[in-house]
Coordinates of N, CA and C and ligand atoms in Angstrom, one line a residue:
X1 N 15.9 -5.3 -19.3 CA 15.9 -4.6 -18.1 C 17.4 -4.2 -17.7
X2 N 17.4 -3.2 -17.0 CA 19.0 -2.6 -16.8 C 19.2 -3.2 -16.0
X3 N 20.6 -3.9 -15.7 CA 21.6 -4.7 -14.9 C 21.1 -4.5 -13.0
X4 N 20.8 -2.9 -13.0 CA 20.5 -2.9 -11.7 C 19.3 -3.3 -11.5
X5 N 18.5 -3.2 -12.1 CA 17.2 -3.0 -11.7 C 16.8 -4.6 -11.8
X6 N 17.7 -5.4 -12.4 CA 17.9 -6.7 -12.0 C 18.1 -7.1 -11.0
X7 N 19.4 -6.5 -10.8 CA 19.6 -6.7 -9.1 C 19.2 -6.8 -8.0
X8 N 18.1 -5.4 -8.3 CA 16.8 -4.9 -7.2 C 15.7 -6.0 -6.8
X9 N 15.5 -6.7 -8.4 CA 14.6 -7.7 -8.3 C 14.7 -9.0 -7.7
X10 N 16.5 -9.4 -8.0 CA 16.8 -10.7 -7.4 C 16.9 -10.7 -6.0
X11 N 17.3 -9.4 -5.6 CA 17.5 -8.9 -4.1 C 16.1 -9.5 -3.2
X12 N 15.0 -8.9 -3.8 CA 13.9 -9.4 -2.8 C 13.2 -10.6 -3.4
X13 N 13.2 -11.3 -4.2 CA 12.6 -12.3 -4.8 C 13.9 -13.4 -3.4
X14 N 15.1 -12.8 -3.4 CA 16.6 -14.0 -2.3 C 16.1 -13.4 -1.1
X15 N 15.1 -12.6 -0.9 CA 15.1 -11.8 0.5 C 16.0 -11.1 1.2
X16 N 17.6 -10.2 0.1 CA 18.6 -9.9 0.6 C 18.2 -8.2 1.2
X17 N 18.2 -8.4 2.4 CA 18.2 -6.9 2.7 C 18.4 -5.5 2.3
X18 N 20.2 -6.2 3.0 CA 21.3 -5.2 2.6 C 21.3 -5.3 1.1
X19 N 21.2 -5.8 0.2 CA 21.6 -5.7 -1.0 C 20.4 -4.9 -1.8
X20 N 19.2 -4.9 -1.2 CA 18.1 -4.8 -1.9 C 18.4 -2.8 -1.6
X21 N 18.7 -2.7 -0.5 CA 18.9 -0.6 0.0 C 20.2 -0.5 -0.8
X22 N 20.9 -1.2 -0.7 CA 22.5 -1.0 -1.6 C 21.6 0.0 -3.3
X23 N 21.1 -1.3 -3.8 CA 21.1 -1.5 -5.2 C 19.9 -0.4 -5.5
X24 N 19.3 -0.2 -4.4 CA 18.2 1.1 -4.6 C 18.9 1.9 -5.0
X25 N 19.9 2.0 -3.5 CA 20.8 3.7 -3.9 C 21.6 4.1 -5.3
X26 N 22.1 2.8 -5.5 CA 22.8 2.8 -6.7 C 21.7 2.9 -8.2
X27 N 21.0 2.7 -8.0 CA 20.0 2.5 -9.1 C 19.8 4.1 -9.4
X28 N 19.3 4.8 -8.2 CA 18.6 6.4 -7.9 C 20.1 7.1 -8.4
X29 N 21.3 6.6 -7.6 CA 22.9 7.6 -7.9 C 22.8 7.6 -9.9
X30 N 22.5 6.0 -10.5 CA 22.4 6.6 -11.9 C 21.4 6.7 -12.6
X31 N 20.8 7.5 -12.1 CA 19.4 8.6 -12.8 C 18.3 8.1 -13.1
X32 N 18.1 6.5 -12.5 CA 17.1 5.8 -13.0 C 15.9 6.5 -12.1
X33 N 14.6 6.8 -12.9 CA 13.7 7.3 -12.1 C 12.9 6.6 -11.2
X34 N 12.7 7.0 -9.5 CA 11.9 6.3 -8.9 C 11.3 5.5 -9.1
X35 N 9.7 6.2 -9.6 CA 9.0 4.8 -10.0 C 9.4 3.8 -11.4
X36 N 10.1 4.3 -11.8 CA 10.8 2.9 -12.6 C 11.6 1.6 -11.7
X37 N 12.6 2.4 -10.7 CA 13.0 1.1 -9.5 C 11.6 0.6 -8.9
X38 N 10.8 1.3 -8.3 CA 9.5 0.8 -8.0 C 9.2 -0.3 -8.5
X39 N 8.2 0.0 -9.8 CA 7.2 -0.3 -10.5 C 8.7 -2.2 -11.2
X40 N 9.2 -1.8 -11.8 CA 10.0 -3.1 -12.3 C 11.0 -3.5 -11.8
X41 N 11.5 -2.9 -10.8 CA 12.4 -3.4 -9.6 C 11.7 -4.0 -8.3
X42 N 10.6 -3.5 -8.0 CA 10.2 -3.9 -6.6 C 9.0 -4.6 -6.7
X43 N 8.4 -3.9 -7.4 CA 6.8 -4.2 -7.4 C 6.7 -6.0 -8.0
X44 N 7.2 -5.7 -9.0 CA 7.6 -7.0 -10.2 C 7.9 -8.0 -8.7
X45 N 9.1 -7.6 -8.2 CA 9.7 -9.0 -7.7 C 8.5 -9.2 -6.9
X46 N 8.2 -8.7 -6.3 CA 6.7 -9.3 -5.1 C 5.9 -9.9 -5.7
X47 N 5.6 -9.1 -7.1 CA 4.6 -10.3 -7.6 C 5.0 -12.0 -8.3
X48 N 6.2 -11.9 -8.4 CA 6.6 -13.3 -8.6 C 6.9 -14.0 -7.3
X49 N 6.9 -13.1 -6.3 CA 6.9 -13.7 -4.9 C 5.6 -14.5 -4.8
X50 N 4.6 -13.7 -5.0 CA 3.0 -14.0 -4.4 C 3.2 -15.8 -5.6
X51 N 3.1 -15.2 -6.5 CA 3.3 -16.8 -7.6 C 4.1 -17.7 -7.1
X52 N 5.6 -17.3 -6.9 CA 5.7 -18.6 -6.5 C 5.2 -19.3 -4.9
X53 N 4.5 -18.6 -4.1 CA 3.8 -18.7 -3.3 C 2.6 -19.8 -3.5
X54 N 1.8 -19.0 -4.7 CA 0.8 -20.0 -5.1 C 0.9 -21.2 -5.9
X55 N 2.4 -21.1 -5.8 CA 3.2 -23.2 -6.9 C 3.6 -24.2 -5.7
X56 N 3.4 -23.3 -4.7 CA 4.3 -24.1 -3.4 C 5.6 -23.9 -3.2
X57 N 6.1 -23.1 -4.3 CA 7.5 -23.1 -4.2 C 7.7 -22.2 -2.9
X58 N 7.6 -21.3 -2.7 CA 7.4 -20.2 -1.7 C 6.5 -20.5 -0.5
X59 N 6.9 -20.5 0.7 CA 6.5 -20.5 1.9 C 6.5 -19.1 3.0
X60 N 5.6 -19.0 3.6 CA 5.4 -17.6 4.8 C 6.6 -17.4 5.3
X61 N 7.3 -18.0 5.2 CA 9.1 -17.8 6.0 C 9.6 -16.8 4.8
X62 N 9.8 -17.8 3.6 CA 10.5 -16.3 2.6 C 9.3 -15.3 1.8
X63 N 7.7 -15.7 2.0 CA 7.2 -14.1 1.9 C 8.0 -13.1 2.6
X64 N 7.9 -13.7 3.8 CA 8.3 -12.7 5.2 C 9.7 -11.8 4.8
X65 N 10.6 -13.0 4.1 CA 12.1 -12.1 4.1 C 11.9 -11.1 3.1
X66 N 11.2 -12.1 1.7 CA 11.1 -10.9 0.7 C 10.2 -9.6 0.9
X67 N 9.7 -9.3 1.8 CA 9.0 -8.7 2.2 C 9.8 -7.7 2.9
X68 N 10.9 -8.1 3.8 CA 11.5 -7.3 4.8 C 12.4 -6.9 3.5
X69 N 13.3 -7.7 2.6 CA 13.8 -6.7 1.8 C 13.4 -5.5 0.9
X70 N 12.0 -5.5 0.6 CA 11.1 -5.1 -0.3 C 11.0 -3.4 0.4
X71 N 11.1 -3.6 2.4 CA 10.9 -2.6 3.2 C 12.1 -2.0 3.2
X72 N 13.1 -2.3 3.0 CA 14.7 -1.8 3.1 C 14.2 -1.5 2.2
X73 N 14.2 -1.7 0.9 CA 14.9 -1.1 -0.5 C 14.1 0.7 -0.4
X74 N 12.7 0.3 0.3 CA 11.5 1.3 0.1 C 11.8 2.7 1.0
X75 N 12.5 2.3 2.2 CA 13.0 3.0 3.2 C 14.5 4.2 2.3
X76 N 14.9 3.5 1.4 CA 15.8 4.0 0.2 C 15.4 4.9 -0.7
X77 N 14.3 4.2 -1.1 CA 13.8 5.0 -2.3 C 12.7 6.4 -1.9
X78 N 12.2 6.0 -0.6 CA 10.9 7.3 -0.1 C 11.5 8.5 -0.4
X79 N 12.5 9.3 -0.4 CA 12.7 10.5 -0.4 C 12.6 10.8 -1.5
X80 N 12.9 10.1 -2.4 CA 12.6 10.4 -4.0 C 11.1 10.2 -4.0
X81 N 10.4 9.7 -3.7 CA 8.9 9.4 -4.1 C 8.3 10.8 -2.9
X82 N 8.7 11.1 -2.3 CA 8.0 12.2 -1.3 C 8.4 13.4 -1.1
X83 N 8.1 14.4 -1.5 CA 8.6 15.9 -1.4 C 8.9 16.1 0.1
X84 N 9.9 16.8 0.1 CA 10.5 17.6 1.7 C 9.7 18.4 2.0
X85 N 9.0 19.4 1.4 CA 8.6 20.2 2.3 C 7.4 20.2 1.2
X86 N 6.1 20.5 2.2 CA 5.0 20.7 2.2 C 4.2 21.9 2.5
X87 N 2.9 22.0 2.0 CA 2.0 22.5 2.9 C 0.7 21.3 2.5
X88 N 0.2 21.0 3.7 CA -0.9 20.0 3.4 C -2.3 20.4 3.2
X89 N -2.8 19.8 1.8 CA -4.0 19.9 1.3 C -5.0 19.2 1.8
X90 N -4.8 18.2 2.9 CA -5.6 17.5 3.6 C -5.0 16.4 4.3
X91 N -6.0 15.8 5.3 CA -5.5 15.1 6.0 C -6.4 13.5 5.4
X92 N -5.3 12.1 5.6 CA -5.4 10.9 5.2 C -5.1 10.2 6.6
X93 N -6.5 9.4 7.0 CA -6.1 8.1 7.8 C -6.3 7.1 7.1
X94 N -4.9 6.2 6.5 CA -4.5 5.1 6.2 C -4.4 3.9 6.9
X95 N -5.0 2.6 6.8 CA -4.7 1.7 7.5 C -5.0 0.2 6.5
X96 N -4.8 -0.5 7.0 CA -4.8 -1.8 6.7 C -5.9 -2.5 7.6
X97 N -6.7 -3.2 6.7 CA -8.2 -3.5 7.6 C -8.0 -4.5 8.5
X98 N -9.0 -4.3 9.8 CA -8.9 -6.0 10.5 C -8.9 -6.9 9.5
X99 N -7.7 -7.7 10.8 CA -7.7 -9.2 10.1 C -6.3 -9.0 9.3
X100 N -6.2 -8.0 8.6 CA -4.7 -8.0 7.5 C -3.9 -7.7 7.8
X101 N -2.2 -8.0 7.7 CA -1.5 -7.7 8.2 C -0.4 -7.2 7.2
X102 N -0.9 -7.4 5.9 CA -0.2 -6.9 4.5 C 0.3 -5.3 4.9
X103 N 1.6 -4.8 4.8 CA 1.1 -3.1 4.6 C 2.3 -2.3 3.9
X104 N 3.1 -3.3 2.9 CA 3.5 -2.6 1.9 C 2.8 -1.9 0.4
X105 N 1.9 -2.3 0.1 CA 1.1 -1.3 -0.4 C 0.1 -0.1 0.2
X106 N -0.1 -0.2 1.1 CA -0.7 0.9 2.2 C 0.5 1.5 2.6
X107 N 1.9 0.9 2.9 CA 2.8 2.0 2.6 C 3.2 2.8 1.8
X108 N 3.0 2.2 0.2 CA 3.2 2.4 -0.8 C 2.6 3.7 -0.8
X109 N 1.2 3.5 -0.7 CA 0.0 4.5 -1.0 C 0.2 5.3 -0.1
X110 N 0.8 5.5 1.3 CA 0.6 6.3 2.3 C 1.8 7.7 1.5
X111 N 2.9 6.9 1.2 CA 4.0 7.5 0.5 C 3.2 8.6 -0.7
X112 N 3.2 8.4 -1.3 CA 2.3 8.4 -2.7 C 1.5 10.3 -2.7
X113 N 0.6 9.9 -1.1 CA -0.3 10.7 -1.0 C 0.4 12.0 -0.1
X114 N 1.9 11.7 0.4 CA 2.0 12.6 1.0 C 3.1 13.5 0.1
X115 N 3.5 12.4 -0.9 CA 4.1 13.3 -2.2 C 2.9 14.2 -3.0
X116 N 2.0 13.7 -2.8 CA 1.0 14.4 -3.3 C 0.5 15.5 -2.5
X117 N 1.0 15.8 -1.5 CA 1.0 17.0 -0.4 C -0.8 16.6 0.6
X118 N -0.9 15.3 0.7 CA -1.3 15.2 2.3 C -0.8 15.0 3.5
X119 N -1.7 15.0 4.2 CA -0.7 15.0 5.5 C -1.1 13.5 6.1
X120 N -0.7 12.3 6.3 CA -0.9 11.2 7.0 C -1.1 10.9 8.1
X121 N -2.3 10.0 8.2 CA -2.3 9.4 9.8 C -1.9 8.1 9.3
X122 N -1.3 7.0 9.6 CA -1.2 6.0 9.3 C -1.1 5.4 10.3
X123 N -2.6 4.3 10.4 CA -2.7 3.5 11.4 C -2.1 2.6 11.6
X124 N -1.6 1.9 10.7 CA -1.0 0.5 10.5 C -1.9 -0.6 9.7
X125 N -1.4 -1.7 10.2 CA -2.4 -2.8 9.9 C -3.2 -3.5 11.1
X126 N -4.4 -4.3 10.7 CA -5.1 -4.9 11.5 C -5.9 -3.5 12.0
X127 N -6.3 -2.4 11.6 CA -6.9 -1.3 11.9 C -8.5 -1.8 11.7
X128 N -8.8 -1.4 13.1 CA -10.6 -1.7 14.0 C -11.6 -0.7 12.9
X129 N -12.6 -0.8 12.3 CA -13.4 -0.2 12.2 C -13.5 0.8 13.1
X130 N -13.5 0.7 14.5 CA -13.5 2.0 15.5 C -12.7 2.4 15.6
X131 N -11.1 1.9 15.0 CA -10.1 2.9 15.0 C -10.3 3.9 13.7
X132 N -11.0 3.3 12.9 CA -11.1 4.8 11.6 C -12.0 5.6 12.0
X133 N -12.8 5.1 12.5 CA -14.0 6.0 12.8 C -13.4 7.4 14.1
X134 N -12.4 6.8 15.1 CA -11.9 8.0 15.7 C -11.0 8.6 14.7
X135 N -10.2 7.8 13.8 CA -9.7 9.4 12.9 C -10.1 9.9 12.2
X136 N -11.4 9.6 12.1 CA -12.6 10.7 11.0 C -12.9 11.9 11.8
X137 N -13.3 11.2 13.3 CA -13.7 12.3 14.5 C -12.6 13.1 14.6
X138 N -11.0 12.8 14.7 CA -9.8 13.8 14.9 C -9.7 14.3 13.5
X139 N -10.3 14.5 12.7 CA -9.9 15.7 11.9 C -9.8 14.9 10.4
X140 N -9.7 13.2 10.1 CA -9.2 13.1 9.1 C -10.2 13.5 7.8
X141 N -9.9 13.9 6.7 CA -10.9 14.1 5.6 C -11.0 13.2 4.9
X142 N -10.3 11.9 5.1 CA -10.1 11.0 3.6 C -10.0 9.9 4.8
X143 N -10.3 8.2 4.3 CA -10.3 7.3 5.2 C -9.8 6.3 3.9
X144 N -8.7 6.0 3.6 CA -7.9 5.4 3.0 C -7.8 3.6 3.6
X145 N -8.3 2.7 2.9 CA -8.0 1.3 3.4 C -7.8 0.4 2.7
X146 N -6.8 -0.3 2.8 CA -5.8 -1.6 2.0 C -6.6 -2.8 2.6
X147 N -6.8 -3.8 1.8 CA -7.3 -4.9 2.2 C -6.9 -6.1 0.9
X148 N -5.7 -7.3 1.1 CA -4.7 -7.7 0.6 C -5.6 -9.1 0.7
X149 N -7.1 -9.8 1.5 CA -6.7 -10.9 1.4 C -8.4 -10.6 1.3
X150 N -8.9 -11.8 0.7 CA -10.1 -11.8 0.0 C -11.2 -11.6 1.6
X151 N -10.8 -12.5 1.9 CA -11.3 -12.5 3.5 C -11.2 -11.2 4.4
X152 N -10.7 -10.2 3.9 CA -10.8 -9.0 5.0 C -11.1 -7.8 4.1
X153 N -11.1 -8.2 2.7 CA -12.3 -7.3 2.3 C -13.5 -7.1 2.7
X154 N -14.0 -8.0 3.6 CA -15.8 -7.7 4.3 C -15.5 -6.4 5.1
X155 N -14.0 -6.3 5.3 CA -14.1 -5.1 6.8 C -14.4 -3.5 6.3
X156 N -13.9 -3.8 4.8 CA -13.9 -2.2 4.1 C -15.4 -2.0 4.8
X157 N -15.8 -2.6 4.6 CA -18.1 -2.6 4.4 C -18.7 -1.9 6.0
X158 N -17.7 -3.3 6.7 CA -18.2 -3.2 8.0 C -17.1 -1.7 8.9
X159 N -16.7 -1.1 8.2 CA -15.9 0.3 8.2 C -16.6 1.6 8.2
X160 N -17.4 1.1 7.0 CA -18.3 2.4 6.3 C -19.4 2.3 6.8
X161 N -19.7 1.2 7.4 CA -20.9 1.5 8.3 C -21.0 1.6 9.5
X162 N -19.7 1.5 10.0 CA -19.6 1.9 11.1 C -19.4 3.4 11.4
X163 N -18.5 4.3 10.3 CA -18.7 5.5 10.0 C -20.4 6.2 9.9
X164 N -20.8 5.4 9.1 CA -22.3 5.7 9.3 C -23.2 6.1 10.7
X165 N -22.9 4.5 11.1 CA -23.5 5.1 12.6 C -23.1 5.9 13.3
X166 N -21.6 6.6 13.5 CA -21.0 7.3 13.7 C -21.6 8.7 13.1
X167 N -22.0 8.8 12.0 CA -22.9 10.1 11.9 C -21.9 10.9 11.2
X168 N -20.4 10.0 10.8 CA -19.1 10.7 10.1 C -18.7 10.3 8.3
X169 N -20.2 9.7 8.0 CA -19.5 9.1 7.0 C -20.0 10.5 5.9
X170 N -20.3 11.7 6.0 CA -20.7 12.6 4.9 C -19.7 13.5 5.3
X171 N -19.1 13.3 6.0 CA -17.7 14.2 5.9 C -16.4 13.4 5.9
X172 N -16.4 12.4 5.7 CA -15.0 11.8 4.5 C -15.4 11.3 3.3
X173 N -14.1 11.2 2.9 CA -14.2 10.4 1.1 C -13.4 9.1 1.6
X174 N -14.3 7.8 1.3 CA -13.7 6.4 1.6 C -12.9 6.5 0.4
X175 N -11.1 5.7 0.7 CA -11.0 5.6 -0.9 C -10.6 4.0 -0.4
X176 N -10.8 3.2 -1.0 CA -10.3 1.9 -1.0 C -9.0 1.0 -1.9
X177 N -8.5 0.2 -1.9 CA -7.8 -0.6 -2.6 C -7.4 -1.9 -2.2
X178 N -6.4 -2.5 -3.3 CA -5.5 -3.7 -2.2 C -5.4 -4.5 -3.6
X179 N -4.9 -5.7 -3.8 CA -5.3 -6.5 -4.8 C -6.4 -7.4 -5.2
X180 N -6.9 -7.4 -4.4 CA -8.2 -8.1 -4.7 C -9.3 -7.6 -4.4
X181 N -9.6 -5.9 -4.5 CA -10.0 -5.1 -4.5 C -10.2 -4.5 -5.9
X182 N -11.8 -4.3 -6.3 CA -12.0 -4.0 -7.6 C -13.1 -2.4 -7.4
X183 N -13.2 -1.9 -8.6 CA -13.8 -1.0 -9.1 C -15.5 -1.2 -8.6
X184 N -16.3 -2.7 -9.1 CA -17.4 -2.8 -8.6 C -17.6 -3.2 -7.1
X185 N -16.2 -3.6 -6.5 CA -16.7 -4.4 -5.5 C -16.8 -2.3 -4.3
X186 N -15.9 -1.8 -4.8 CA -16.1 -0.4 -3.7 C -17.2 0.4 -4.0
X187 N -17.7 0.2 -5.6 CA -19.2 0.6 -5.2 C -20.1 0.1 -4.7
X188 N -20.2 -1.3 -4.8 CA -21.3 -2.1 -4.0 C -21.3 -2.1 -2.3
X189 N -19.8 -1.8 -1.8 CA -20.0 -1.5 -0.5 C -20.2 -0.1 0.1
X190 N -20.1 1.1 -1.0 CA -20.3 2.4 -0.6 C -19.0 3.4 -0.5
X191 N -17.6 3.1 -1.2 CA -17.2 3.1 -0.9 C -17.4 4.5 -2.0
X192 N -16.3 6.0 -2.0 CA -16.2 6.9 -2.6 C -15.2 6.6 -3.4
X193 N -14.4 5.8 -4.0 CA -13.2 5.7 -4.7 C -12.7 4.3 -4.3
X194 N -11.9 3.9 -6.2 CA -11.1 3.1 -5.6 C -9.8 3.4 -6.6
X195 N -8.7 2.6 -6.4 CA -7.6 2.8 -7.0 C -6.6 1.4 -7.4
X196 N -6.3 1.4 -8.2 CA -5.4 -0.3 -8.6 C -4.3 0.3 -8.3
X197 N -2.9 1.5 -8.0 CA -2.1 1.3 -7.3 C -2.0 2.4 -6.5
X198 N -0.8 2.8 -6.5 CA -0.3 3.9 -5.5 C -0.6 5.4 -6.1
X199 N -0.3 5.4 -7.2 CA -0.1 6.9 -7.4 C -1.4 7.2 -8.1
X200 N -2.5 6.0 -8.6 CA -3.5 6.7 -9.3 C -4.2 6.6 -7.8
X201 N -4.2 6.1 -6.7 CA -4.7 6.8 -5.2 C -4.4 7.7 -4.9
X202 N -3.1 8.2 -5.2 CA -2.9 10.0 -4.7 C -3.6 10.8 -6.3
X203 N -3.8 10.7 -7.4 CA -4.8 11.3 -8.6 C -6.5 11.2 -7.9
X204 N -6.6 10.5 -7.6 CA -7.9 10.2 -6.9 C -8.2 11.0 -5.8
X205 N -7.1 10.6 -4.9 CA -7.4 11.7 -3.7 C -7.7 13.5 -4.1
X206 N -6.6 13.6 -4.6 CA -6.3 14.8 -5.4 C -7.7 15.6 -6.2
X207 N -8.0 14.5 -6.6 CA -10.0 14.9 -7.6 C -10.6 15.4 -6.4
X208 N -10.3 15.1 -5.5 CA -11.2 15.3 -4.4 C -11.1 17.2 -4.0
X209 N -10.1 17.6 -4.1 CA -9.3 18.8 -3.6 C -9.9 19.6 -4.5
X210 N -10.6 20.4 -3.9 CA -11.2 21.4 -4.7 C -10.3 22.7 -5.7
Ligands
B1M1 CO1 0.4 -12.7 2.0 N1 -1.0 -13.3 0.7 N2 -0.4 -13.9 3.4 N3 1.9 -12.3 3.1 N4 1.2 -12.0 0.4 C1 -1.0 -12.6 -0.6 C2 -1.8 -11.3 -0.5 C3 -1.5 -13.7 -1.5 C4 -2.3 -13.2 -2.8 C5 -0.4 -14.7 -1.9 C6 -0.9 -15.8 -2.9 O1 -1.5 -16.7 -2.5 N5 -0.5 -15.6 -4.2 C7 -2.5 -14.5 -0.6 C8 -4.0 -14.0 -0.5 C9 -4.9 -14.9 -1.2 C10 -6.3 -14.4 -1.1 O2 -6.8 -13.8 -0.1 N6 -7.0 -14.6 -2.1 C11 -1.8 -14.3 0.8 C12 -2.0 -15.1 1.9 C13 -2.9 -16.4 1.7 C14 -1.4 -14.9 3.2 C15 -1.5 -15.7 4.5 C16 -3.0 -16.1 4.8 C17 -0.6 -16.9 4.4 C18 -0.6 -17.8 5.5 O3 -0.4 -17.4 6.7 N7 -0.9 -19.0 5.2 C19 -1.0 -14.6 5.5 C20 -2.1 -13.7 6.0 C21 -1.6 -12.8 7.2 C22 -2.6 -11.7 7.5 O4 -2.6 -10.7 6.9 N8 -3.5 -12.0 8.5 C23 -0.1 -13.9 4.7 C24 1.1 -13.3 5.2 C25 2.0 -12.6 4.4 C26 3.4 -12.1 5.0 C27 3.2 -11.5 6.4 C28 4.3 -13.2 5.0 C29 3.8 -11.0 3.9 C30 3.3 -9.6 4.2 C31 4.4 -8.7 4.8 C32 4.0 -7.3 4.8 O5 3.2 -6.8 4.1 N9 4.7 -6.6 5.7 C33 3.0 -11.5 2.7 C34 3.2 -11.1 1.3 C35 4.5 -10.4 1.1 C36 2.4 -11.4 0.3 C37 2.6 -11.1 -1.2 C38 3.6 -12.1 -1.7 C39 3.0 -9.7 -1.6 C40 2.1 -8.6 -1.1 C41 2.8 -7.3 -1.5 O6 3.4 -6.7 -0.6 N10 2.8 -6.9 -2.8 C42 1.1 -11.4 -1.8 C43 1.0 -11.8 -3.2 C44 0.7 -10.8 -4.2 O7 0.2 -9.7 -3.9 N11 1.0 -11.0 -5.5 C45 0.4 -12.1 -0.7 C46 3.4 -5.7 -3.2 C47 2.6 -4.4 -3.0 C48 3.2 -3.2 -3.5 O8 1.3 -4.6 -3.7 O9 -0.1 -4.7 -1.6 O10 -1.1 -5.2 -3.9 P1 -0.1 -4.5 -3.0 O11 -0.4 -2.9 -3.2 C49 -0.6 -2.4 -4.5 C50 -2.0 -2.3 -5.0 O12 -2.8 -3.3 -4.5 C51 -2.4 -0.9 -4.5 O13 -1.2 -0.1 -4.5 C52 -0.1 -1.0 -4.5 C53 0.8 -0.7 -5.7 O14 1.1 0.6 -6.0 N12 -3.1 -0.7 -3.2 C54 -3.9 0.3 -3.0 C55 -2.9 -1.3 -2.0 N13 -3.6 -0.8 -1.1 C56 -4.3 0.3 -1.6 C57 -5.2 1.2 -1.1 C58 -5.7 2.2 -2.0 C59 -5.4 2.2 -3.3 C60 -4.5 1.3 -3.9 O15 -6.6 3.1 -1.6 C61 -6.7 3.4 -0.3

């Protein structure tokens, strides 16, 4: 691995902020491509985060920091992962389902899709089944939802049927994900798509675009 992209990694695995936007910038100034800092600078460290999490070694105090560094470095790298100027091919309400409060991947993805030339609603996290359901009704075409903890994947379900009774679910495309989010589990709840990261969710969305 190149020296920086080391850095990037140790940066949010120590939870260092500043060092983690530092080492972005410097990584992007020598020509390393975006999703390569991403994908084995950022992504990587989180996932040794979540492990050492599940050894005991790692506690909710330093998810939290690595987490906040993970958002500096990202805050760094978005302009490279997102085109300046646009015209939008559709509209994405993104959120993070009740109950979850994960939303660096749903950032991830939100990013992703507007490089991919949509236009975003991003709810946040802990988003109501009735809050997707009013941004189907304000115009969204696509209902995009992250769900990070085994336990709040029921809400994808209780989402899409709430769309249903809503009388909104034949004019969006559900697209789903998260990590613990699979291929049969978004068919079995109805879901139109699913995605294992960020950018095959903006390919996906994209299939959609006539
Ligand atoms: Co949490 N947490 N966490 N956490 N956390 C996990 C998810 C966990 C797997 C850790 C572990 O045990 N190894 C575990 C869940 C276990 C389970 O459900 N089976 C867990 C737990 C238990 C918890 C708490 C319950 C801990 C507690 O309080 N005791 C608690 C729950 C809080 C809540 O949500 N109600 C909690 C809290 C937190 C923090 C707040 C401290 C922090 C989140 C901060 C934040 O997001 N702002 C945190 C973190 C950082 C993690 C880990 C370490 C990292 C998550 C992350 O950001 N990954 C995580 C361990 C892990 O995932 N290995 C863990 C990087 C990110 C880029 O990946 O989000 O997977 P990810 O997104 C990917 C793909 O999944 C995909 O694209 C992205 C990549 O391109 N994707 C989509 C995501 N959404 C998509 C949507 C799509 C398509 C693709 O279509 C719409």
């Amino acid at each position: 691995m190149q020296p920086v992209l080391q850095e990037i990694y140790d940066s949010i695995l120590n939870g260092q902020q500043k060092v983690s936007s530092v080492k972005v910038a410097q990584a992007l100034a020598e020509g390393i491509p975006a999703t390569t800092i991403l994908n084995e600078g950022m992504v990587a460290a989180m996932g040794e985060v979540g492990r050492l999490f599940e050894e005991g070694e790692y506690f909710v105090p330093e998810m939290l920091i690595a987490a906040r560094a993970m958002q500096s470095g990202l805050a760094v790298l978005r302009p490279a992962l997102v085109q300046a100027d646009f015209k939008p091919i559709g509209k994405v309400a993104a959120g993070t389902v009740k109950g979850d409060l994960h939303d660096i991947g749903k950032n991830l993805v939100c990013m992703m899709l507007e490089g991919a030339s949509f236009e975003i609603m991003d709810l946040g996290t802990d988003v109501s089944p009735e809050k997707f359901v009013e941004a189907a009704r304000n115009g969204a075409d696509y209902i995009a939802m992250s769900a990070l903890l085994t336990t709040t994947m029921p809400n994808m379900k209780t989402t899409i049927e709430a769309l249903k009774t809503a009388g909104l679910r034949d004019r969006v495309k559900v697209l789903v994900g998260g990590a613990p989010v699979t291929d049969s589990f978004a068919k079995q709840i109805g879901a139109d798509g699913f995605a294992p990261d960020a950018s095959q969710a903006a390919r996906l969305a994209l299939s959609y675009v006539g």
